[in-house]
Coordinates of C-alpha atoms and ligand atoms in Angstrom, one line a residue:
X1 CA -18.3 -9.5 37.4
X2 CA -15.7 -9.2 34.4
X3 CA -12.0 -8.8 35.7
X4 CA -9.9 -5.9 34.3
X5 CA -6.7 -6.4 33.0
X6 CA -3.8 -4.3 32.6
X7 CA -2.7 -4.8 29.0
X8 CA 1.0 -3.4 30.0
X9 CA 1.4 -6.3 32.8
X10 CA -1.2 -8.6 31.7
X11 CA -2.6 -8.4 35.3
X12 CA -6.0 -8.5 36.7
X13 CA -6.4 -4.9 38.4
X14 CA -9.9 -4.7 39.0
X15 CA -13.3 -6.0 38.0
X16 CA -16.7 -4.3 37.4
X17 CA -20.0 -6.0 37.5
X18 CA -21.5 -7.7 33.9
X19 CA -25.3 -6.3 33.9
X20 CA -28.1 -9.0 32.8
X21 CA -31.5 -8.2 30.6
X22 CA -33.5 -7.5 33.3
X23 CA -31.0 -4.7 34.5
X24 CA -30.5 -3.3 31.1
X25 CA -34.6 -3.0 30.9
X26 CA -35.0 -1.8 33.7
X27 CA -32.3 1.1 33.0
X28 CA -33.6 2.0 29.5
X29 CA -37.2 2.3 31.2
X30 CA -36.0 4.9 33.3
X31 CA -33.8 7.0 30.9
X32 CA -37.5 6.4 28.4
X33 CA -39.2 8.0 31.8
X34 CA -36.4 10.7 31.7
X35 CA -37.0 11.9 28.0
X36 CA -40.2 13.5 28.9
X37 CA -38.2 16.0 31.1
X38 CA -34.7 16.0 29.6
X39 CA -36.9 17.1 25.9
X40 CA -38.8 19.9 27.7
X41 CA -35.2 20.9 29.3
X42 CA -35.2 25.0 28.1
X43 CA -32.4 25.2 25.3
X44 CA -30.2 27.5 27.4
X45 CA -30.2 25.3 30.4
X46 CA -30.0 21.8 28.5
X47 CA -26.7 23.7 27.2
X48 CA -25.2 25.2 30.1
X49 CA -25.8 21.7 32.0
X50 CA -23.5 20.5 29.0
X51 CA -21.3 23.5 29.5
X52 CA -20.6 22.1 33.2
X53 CA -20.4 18.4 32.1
X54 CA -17.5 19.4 30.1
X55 CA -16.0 21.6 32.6
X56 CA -16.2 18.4 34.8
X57 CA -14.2 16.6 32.5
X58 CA -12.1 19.4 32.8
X59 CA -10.9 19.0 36.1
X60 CA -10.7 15.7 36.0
X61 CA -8.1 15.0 32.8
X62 CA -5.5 13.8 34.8
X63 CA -7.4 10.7 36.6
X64 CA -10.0 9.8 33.5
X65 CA -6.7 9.3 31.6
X66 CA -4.5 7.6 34.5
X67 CA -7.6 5.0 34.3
X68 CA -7.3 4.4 30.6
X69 CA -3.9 4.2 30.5
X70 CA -4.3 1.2 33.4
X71 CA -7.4 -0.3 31.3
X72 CA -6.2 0.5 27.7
X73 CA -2.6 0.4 27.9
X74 CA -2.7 3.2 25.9
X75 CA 0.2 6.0 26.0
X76 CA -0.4 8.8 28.9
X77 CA 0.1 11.4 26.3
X78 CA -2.5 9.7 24.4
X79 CA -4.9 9.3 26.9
X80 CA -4.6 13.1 28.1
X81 CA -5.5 14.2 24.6
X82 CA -8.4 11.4 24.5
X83 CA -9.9 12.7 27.8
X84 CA -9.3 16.3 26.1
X85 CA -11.1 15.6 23.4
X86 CA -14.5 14.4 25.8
X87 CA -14.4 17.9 27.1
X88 CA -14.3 19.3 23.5
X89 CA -16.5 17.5 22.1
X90 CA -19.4 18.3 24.8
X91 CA -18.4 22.1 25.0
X92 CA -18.5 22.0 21.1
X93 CA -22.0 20.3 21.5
X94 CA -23.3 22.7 24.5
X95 CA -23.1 25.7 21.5
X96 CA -26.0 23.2 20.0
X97 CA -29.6 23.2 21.8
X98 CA -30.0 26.9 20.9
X99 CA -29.1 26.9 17.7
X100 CA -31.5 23.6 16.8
X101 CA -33.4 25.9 14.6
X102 CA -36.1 24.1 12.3
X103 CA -37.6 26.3 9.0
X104 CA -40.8 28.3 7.8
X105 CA -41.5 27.2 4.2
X106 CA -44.0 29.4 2.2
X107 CA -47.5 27.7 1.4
X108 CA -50.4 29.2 1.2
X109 CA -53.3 29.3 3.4
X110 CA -51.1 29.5 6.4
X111 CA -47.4 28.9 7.7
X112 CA -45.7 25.8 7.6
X113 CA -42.8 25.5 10.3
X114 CA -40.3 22.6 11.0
X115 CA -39.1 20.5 14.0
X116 CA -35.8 19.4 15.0
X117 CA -37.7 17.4 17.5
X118 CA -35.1 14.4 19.9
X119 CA -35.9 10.5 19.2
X120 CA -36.3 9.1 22.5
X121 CA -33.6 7.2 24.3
X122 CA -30.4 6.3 22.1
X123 CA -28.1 3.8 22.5
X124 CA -24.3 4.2 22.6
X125 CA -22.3 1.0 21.7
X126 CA -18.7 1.3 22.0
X127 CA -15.3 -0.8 21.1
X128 CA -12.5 -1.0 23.5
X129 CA -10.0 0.9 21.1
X130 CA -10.7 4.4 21.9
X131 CA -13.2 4.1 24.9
X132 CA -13.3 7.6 25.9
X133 CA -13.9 9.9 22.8
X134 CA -16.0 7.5 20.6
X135 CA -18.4 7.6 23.4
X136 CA -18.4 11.0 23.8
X137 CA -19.0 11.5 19.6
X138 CA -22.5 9.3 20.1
X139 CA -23.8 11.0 24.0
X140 CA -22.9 14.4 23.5
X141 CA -24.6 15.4 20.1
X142 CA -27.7 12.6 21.4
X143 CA -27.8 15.0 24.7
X144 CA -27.5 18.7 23.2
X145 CA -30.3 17.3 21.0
X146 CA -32.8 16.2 23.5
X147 CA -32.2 12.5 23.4
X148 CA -31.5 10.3 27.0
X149 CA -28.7 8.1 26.2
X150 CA -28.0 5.0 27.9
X151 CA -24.2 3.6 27.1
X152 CA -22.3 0.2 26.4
X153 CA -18.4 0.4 27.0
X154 CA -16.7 -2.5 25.5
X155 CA -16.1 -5.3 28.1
X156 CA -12.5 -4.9 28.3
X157 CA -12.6 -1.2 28.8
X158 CA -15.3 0.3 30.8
X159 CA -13.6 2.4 33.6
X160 CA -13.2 5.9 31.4
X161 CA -17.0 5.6 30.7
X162 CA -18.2 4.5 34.2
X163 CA -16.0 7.3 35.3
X164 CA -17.8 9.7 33.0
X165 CA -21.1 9.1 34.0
X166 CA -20.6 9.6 37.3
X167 CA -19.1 13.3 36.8
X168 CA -22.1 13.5 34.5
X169 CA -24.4 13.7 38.0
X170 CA -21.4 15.9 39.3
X171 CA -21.9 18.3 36.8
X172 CA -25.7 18.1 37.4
X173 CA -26.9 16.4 34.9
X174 CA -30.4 15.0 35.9
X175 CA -30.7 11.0 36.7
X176 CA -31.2 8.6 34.3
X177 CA -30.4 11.1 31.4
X178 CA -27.2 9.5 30.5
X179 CA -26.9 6.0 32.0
X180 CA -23.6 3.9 31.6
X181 CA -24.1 0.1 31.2
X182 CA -21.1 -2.5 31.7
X183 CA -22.1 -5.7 30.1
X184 CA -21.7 -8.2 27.6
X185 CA -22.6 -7.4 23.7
X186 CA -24.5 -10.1 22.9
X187 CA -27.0 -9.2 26.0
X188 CA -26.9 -5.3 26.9
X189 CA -25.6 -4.1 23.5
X190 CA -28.4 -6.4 21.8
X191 CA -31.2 -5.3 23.9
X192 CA -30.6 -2.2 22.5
X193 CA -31.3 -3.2 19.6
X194 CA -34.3 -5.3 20.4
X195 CA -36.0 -3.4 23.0
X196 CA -38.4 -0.8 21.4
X197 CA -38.1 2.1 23.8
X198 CA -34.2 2.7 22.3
X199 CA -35.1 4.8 19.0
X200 CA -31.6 4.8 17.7
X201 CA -28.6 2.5 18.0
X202 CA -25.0 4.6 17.8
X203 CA -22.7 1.3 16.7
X204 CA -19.1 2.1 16.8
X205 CA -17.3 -1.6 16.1
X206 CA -16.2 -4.5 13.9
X207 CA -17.8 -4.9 10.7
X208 CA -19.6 -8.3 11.2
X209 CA -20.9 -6.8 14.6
X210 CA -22.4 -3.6 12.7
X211 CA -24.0 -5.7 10.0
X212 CA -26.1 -7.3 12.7
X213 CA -27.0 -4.4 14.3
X214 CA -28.2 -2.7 11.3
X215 CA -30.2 -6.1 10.3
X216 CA -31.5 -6.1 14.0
X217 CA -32.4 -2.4 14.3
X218 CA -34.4 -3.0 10.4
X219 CA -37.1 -5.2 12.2
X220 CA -38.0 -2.0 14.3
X221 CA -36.6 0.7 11.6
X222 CA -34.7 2.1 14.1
X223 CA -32.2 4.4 13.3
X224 CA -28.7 3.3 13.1
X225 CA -24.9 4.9 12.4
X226 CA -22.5 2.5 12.1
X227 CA -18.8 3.6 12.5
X228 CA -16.9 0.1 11.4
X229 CA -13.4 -1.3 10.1
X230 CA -11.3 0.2 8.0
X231 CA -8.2 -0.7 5.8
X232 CA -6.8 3.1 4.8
X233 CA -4.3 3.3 1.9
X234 CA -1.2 5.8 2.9
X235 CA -0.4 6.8 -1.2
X236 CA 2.9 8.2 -1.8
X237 CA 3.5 9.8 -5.1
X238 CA 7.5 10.2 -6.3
X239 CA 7.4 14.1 -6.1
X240 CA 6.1 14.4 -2.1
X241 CA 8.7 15.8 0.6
X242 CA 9.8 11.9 1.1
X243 CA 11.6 12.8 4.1
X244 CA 8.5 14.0 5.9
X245 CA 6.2 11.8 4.8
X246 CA 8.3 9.0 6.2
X247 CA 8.8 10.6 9.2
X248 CA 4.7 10.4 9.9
X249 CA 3.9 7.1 8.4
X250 CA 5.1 5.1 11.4
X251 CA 2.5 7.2 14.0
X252 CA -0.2 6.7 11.5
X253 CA -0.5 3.2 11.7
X254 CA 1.2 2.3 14.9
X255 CA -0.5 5.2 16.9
X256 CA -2.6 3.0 19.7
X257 CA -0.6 0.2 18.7
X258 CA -2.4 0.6 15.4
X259 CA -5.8 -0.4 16.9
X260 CA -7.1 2.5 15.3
X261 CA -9.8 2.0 12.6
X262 CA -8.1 5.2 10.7
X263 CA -4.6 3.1 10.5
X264 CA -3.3 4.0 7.5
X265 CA -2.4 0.2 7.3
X266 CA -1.6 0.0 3.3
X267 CA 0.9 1.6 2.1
X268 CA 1.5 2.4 -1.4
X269 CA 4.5 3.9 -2.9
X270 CA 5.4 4.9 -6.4
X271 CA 8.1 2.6 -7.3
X272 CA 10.3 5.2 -9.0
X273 CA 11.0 6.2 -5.0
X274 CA 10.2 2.5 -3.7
X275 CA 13.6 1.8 -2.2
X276 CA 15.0 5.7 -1.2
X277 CA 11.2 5.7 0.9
X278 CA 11.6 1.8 2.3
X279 CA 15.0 3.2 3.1
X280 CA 14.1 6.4 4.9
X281 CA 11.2 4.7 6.8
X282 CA 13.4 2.1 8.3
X283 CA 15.0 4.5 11.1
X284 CA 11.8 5.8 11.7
X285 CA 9.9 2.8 12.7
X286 CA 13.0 1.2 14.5
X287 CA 12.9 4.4 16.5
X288 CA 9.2 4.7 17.7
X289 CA 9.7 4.3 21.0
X290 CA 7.6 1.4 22.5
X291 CA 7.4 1.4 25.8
X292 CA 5.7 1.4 29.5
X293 CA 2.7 3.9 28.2
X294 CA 2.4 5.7 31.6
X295 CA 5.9 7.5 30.5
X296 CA 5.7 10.6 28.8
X297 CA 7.9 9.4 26.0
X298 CA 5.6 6.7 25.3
X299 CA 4.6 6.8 21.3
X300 CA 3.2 3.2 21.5
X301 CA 1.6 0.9 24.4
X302 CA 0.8 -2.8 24.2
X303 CA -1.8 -4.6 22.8
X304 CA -5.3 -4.8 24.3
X305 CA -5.1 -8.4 25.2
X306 CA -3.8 -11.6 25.1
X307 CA -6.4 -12.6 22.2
X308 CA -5.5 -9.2 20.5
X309 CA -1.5 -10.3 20.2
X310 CA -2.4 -13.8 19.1
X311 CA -4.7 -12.3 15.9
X312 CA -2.0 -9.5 15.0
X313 CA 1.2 -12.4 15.1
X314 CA -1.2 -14.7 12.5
X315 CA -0.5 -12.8 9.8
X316 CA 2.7 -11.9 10.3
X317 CA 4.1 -15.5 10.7
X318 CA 4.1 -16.4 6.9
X319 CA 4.5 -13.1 5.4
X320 CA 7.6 -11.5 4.0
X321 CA 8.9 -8.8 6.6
X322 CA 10.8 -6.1 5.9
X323 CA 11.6 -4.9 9.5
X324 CA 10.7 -4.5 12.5
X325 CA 11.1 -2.0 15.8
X326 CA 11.5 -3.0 19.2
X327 CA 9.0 -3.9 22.1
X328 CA 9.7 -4.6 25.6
X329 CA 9.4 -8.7 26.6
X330 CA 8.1 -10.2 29.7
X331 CA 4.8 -9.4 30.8
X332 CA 2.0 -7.7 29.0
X333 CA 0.7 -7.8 25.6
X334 CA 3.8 -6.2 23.9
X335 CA 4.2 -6.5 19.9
X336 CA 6.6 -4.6 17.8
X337 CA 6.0 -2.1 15.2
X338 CA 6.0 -4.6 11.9
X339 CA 6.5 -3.5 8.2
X340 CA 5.3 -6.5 5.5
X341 CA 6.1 -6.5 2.0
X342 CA 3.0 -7.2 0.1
X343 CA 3.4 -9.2 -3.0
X344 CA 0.0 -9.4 -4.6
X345 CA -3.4 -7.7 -3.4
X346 CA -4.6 -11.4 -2.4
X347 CA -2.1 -11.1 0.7
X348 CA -4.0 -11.6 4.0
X349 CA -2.6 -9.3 5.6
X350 CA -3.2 -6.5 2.8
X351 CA -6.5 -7.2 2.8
X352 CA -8.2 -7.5 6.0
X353 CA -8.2 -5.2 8.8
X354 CA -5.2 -6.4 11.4
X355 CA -5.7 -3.9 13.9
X356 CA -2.3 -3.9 15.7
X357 CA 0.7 -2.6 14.8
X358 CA 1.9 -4.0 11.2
X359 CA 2.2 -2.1 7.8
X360 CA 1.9 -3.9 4.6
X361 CA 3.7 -2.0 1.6
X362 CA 3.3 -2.5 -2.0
X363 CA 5.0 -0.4 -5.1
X364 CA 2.5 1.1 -7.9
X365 CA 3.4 2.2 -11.5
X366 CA 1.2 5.6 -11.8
X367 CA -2.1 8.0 -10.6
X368 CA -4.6 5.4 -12.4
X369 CA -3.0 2.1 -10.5
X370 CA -2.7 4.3 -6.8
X371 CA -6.0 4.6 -7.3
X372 CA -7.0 1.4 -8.6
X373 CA -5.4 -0.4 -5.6
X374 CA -6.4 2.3 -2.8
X375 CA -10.6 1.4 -3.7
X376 CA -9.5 -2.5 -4.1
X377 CA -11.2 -2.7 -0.6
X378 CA -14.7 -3.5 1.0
X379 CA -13.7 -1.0 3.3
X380 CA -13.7 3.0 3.1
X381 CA -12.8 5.1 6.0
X382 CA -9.6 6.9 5.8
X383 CA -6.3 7.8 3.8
X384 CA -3.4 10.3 3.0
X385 CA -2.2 11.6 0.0
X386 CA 1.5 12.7 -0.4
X387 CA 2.4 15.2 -3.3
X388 CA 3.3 18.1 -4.0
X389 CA 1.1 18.3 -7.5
X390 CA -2.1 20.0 -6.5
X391 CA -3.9 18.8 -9.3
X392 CA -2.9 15.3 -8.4
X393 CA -3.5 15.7 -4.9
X394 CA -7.4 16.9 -5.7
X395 CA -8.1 13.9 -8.3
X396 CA -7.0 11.3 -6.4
X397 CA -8.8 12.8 -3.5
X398 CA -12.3 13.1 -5.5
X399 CA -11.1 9.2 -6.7
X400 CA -10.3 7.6 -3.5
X401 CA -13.8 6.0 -1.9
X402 CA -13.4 6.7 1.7
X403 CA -15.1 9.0 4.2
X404 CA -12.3 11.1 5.5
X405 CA -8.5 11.9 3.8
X406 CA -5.6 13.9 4.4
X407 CA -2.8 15.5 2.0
X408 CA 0.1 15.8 3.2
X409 CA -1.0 15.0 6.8
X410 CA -2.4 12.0 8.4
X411 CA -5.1 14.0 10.5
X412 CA -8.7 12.6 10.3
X413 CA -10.8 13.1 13.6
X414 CA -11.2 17.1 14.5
X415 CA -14.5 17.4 16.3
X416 CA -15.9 19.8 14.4
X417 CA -15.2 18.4 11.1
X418 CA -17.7 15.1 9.7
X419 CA -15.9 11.7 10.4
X420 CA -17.6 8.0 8.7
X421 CA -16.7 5.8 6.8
X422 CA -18.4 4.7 3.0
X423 CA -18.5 0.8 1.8
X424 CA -18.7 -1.3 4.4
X425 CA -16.7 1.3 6.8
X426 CA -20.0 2.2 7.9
X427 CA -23.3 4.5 7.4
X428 CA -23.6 7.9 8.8
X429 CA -21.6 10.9 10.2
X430 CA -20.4 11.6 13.5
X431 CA -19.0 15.0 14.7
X432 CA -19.3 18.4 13.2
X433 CA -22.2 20.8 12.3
X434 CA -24.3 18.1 11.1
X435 CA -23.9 14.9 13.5
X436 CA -26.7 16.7 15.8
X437 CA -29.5 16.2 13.2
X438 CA -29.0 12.6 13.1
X439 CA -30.1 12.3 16.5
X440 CA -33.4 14.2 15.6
X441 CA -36.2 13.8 13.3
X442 CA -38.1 16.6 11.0
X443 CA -41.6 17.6 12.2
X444 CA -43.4 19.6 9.9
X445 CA -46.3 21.3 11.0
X446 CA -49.1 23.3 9.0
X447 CA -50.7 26.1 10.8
X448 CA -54.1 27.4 8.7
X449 CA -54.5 31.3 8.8
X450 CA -58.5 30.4 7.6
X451 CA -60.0 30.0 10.4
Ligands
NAD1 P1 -16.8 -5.5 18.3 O1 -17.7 -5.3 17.1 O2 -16.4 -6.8 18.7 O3 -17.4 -4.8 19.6 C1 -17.8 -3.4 19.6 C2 -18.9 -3.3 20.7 O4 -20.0 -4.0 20.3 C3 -18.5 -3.8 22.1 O5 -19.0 -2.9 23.0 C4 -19.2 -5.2 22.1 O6 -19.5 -5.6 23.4 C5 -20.5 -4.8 21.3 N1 -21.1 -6.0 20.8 C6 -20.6 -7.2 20.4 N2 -21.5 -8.0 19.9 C7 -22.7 -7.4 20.0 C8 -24.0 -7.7 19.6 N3 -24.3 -8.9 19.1 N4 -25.0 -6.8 19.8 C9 -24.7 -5.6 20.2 N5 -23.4 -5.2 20.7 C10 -22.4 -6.1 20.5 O7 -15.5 -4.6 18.0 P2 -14.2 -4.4 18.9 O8 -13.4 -5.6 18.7 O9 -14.6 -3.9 20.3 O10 -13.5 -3.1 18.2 C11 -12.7 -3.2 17.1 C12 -13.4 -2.9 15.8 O11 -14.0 -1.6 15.9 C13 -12.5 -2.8 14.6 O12 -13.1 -3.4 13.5 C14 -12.4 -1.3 14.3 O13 -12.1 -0.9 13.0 C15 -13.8 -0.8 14.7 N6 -13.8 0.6 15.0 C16 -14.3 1.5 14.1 C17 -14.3 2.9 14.4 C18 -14.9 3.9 13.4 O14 -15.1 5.0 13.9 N7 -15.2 3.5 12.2 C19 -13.7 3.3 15.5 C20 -13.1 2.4 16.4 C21 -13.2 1.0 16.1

């Protein structure tokens, strides 16, 4: 059994059993005995099953996100829009099985005709950050396609995805079509890359994790995607509405306590407006409120654990801070909002992925150095642009290497739009028109018109 604890209270609330490899097995047998039916599923039913899946979620918005806000610590206005976004994401995906439509390519002597045809069973691996919608972005486009999916919620985390497959069966949802796993990584999420009936491993996680996967899955050329770290430049040019883009830089790298691999967690300003935007920013990070998450007003939660507090104060015990907001003391894994002056690129905590709540800030000269410094990273996932030059806005957007970027906004996830990372931020796409493909392969069958 692992025991659950709440991050806000640092308290064990509940504990959930740790499966072995002979569990795990036997489970992915089953959901590989369940792809013979869930593939022959008719397209209209497979979606209306999704259809009711999501209306399940539905109903049940208030208690999936009560749970993660006891599991997550993450903000009840947070976890709302989390559970929200399950529901979207499968009634987005529902609109998929009949519209899996393969091709007929000319030839001669007869008709040739493709397959969008389902892999098999896939395996959902997910991080403790955002339990609820990253594993909705791997099952529901694996399910509209055909696929059985068996799941791995993070240790720390697994009550939202339990919780899910169970309304799963609810909704109707045949067994052993989507199978939730609570376990360790190195035993459930590894047999799923070892064990031959999984045809595709959906890795959502740390870097150094997903680079073992992806050697792991090689040995069987199984199919991987690999959502990973991230270390997003926020790049603020002297002619942007400074007042508003200081007003949103605080939520995009201390939303969830900035354990979000989207933090935009460098900031670069032009250094005509360095000081005016280091000025304007204070109030606004001194003001985000910090607080129990179950309240409403909540804009930040604590840290996931103990461990996860003890990481994010390392690199903020030598560095140069600017300031700081406020965080509630006593109990629970509380850490305040943290802005870092940066004084070279060499700085730890510029360079690697902290994944809590502190913003590192340097000053650059023009477009050519933004640029330069945005892409002096392994990593690739996210970013904002503020400007009000259009033609600055659009080459530094076709110059920054990352997956997904914003102007003027610090959106990045809409479930219908593609969302991956490029470098070492990961391989693949999730969400959108064209995540479903990646969960089939192309048949192509020649039919003679000879005979
Ligand atoms: P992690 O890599 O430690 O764990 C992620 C998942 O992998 C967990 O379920 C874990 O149990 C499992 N796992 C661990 N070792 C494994 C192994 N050997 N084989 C198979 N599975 C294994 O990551 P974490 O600490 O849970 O999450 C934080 C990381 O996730 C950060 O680096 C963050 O940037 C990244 N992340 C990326 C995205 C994205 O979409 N790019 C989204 C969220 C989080």
């Amino acid at each position: 059994m692992t025991d659950l604890i709440n991050p806000a209270t640092g308290t064990v609330f509940t504990s959930v059993p740790s499966l072995g490899l002979e569990e795990t097995d036997a489970a992915i047998e089953r959901a590989h005995r369940a792809f013979g039916m869930w593939r022959r599923v008719a397209p209209g039913e497979r979606a209306e099953l999704l259809r009711r899946f999501a209306a399940m979620v539905d109903t049940h918005v208030d208690e999936l996100a009560d749970l993660e806000v006891r599991n997550s610590g993450h903000t009840i206005s947070n976890a709302r829009w989390e559970a929200g976004n399950v529901r979207n994401v499968l009634d987005y995906y529902a609109g998929a099985p009949e519209r899996l439509s393969g091709r007929q390519i000319p030839v001669g002597g007869g008709i040739d005709v493709t397959f969008h045809e389902p892999l098999g069973v896939v395996g959902v691996i997910v991080p403790w950050n955002f339990p609820m919608p990253i594993a909705a972005w791997g099952f529901a486009p694996a399910l509209a396609a055909g696929n059985t999916v068996v799941l791995k919620p993070a240790e720390l985390t697994p009550l939202t995805a339990i919780r899910l497959a169970e309304l799963a069966r609810e909704a109707g949802l045949p067994p052993d079509v989507f199978t939730v796993l609570p376990g360790k990584g190195s035993v459930v999420g590894q047999r799923f890359v070892t064990n031959p009936a999984v045809r595709k491993v959906c890795f959502t996680g740390s870097t150094a994790v997903g680079k073992s996967i992806m050697s792991g899955c090689a040995e069987q050329v199984k199919r991987v995607t690999l959502e990973l770290g991230g270390k997003s430049a926020n790049i603020v040019f002297a002619d942007a509405d400074l007042e508003r883009a200081a007003a949103a830089a605080p939520a995009s790298v201390f939303d969830n306590a900035g354990q979000d691999c989207c933090a935009r967690s460098r900031l670069l300003i032009q250094e005509s407006v360095y000081d005016r935007f280091l000025t304007l920013l204070q109030p606004a990070v001194q003001e985000f409120r910090v607080e129990d998450p179950s309240l409403p007003s909540a804009e930040m939660g604590p840290l996931i654990s103990a461990d996860q507090r003890a990481t994010v104060a390392s690199y903020v015990c030598d560095a140069d801070v600017a300031f700081a907001g406020h965080a509630p003391a006593g109990d629970g894994w509380w850490f305040p909002p943290t802005v870092l002056l940066a004084h070279s690129t060499e700085d730890r905590h510029w360079r690697e992925e902290v994944f809590g709540p502190v913003l590192s800030v340097l000053p650059f000269r023009d477009e050519a150095e933004a640029i330069r410094l945005a892409n002096d990273t392994e990593y690739g996932l996210s970013g904002s642009i503020w400007t009000r030059d259009l033609g600055q806005a659009l080459r530094v957007s076709q110059a920054v290497e990352t997956g997904t970027l914003s102007v003027n906004s610090h959106s990045s996830v809409r479930y219908w739009t593609p969302f991956g990372g490029v470098k070492q931020s990961g391989l693949g796409r999730e969400l959108g028109p064209d995540a479903l493909l990646s969960f089939t392969d192309v048949k192509n069958v020649f039919i003679s018109t000879d005979c």
